[in-house]
PDB file of C-alpha atoms in Angstrom:
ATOM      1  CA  UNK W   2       0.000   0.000   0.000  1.00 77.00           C
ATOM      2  CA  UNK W   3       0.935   3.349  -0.612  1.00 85.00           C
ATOM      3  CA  UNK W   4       1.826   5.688   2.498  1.00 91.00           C
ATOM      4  CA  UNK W   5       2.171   8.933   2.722  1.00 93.00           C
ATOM      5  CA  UNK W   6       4.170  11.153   5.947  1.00 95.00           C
ATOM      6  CA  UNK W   7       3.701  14.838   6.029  1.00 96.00           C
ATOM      7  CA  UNK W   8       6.054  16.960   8.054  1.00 96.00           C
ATOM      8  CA  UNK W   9       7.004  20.586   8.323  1.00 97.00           C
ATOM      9  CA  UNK W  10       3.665  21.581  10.728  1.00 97.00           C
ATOM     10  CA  UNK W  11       4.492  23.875  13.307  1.00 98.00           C
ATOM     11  CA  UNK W  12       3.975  26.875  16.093  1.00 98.00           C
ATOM     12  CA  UNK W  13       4.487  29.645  14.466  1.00 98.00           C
ATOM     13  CA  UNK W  14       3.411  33.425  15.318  1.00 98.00           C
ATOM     14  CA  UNK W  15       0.686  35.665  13.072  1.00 98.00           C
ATOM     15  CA  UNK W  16       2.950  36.411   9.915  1.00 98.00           C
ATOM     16  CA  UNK W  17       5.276  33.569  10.307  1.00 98.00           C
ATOM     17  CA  UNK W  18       5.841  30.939   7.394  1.00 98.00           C
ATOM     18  CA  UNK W  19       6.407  27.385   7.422  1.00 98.00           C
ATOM     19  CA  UNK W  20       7.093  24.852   4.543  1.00 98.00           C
ATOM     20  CA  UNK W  21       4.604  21.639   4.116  1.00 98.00           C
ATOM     21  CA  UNK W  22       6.319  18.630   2.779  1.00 97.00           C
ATOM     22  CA  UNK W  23       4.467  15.023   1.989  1.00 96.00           C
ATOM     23  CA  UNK W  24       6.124  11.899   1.047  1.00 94.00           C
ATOM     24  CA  UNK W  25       5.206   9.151  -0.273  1.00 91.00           C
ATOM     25  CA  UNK W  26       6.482   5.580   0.362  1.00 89.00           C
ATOM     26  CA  UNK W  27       7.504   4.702  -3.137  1.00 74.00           C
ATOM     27  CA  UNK W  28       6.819   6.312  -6.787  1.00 67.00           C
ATOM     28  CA  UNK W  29       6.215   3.444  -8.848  1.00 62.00           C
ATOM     29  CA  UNK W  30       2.456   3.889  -8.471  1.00 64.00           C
ATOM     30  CA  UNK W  31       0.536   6.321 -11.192  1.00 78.00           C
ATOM     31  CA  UNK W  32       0.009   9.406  -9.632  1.00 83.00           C
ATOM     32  CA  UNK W  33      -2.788  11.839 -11.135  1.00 89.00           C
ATOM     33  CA  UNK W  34      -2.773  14.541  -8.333  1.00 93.00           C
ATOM     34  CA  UNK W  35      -1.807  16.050  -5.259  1.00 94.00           C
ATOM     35  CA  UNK W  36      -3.713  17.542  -3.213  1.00 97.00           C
ATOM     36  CA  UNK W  37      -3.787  19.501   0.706  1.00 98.00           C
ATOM     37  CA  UNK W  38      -6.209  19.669   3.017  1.00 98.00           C
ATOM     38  CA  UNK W  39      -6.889  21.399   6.796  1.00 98.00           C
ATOM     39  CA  UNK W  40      -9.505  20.581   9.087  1.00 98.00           C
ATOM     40  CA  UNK W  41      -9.361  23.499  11.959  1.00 97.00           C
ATOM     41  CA  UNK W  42     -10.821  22.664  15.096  1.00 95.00           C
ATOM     42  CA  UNK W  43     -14.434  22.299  15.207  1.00 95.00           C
ATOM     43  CA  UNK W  44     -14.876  22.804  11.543  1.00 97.00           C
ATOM     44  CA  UNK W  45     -15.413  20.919   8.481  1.00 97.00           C
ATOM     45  CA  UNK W  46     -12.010  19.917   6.814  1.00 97.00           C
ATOM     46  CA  UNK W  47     -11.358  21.685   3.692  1.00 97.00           C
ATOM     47  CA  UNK W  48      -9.540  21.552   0.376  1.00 97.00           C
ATOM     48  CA  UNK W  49      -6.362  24.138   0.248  1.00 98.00           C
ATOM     49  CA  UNK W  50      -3.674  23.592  -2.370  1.00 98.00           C
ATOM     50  CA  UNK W  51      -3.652  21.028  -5.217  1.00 97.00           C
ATOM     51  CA  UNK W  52      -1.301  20.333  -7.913  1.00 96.00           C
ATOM     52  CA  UNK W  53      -2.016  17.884 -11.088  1.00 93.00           C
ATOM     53  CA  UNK W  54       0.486  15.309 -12.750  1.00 89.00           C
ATOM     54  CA  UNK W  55       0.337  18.168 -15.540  1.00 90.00           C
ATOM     55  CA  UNK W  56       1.354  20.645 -13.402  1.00 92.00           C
ATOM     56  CA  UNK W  57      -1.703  22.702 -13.024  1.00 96.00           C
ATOM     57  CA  UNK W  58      -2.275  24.370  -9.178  1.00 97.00           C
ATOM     58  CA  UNK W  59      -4.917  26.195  -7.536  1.00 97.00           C
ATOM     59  CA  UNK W  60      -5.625  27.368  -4.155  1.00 98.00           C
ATOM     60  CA  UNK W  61      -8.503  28.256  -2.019  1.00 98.00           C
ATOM     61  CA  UNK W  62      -9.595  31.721  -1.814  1.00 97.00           C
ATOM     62  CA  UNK W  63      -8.872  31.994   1.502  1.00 96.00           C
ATOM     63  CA  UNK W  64      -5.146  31.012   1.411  1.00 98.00           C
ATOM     64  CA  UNK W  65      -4.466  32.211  -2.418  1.00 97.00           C
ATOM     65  CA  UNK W  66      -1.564  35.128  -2.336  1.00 97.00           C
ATOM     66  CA  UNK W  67      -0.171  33.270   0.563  1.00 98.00           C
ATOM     67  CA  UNK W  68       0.272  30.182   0.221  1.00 97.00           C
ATOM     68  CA  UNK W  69       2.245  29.507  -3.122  1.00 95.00           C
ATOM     69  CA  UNK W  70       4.707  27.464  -4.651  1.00 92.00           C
ATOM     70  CA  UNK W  71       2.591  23.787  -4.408  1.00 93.00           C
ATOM     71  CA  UNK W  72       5.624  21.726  -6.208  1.00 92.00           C
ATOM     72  CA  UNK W  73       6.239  18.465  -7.115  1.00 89.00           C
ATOM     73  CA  UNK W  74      10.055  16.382  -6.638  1.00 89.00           C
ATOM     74  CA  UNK W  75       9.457  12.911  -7.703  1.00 83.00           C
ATOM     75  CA  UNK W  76       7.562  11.605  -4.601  1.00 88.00           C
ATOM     76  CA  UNK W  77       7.588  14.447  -2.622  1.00 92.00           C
ATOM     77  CA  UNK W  78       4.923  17.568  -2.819  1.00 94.00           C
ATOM     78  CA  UNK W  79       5.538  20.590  -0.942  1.00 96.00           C
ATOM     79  CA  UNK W  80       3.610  23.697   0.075  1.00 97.00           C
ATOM     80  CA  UNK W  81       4.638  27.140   0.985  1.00 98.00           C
ATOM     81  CA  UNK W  82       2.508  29.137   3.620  1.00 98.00           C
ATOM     82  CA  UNK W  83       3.302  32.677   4.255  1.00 98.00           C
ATOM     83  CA  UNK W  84       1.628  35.695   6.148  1.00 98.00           C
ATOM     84  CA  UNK W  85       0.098  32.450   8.716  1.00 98.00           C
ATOM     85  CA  UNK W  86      -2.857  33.476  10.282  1.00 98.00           C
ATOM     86  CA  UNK W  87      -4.216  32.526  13.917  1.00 98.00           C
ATOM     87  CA  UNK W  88      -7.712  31.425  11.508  1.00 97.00           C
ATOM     88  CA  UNK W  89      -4.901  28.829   9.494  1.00 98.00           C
ATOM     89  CA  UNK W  90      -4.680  26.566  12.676  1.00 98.00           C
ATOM     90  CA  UNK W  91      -5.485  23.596  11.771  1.00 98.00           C
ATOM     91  CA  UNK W  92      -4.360  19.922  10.846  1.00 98.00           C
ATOM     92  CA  UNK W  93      -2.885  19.590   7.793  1.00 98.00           C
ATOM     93  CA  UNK W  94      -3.347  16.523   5.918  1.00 98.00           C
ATOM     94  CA  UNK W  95      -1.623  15.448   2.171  1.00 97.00           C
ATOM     95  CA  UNK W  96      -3.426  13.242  -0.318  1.00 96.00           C
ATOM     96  CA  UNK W  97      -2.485  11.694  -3.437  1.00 93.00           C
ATOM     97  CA  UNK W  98      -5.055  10.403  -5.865  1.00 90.00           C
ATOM     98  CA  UNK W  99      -3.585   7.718  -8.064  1.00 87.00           C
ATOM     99  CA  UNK W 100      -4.800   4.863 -10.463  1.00 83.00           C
ATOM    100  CA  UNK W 101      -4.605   2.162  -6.988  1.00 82.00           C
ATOM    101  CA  UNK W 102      -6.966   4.785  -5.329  1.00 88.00           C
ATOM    102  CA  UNK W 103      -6.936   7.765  -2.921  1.00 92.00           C
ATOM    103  CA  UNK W 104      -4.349   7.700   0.108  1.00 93.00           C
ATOM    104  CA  UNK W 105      -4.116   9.982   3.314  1.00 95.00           C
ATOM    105  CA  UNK W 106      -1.323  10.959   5.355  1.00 96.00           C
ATOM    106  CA  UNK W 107      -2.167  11.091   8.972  1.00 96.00           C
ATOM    107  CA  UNK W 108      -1.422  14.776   9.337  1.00 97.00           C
ATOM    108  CA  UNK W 109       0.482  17.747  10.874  1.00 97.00           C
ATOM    109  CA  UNK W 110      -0.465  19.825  13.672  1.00 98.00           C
ATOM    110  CA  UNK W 111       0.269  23.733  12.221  1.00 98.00           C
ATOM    111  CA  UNK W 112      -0.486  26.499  15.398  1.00 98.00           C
ATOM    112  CA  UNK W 113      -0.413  30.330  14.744  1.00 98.00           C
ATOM    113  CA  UNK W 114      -0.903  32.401  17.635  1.00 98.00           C
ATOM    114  CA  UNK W 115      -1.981  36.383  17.551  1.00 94.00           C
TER     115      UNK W 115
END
């Protein structure tokens, strides 16, 4: 089975930056996408950052001009997040949708404080 790790989650303070970064175990299986998502506390998780095999990204509205630069390095994906906001606490978690099916990481704990 595929498995993915993220790392790079944080404490950071309002206007602080960290650097998401998801691996997965191996790269021999077809990989169509990438994708990020956060679930804050109490709320519905939610899609952030996603990058096709193509190369194509997008970001939600309320993280685009700040969190940029959604990359691909063979089985790795990263995500930059700038300008962190105490409203961007949340769990992170990476996915990868790929021709075996859909596989989660188990997340990473990112804190902003005011």
């Amino acid at each position: 089975q595929l498995q993915l790790v993220e790392s790079g989650g944080g404490s950071v303070q309002a206007g602080g930056s960290l650097t998401l970064v998801c691996k997965a175990s191996d790269n021999l299986y077809t990989i169509n996408g990438w994708e990020w998502y956060r679930k804050p506390p109490g709320k519905q998780r939610e899609m952030v950052a996603t990058i096709s095999k193509k190369g194509d990204r997008s970001y939600a509205d309320s993280v685009k001009g700040r969190f940029t630069n959604i990359a691909i390095s063979r089985n790795t994906v990263h995500l930059n997040m700038n300008s962190l906001k105490p409203v961007d606490t949340a769990v992170y978690y990476c996915k990868v949708v790929s021709r075996t099916g859909d596989y989660w990481g188990q997340g990473t704990q990112v804190s902003v404080s005011s």
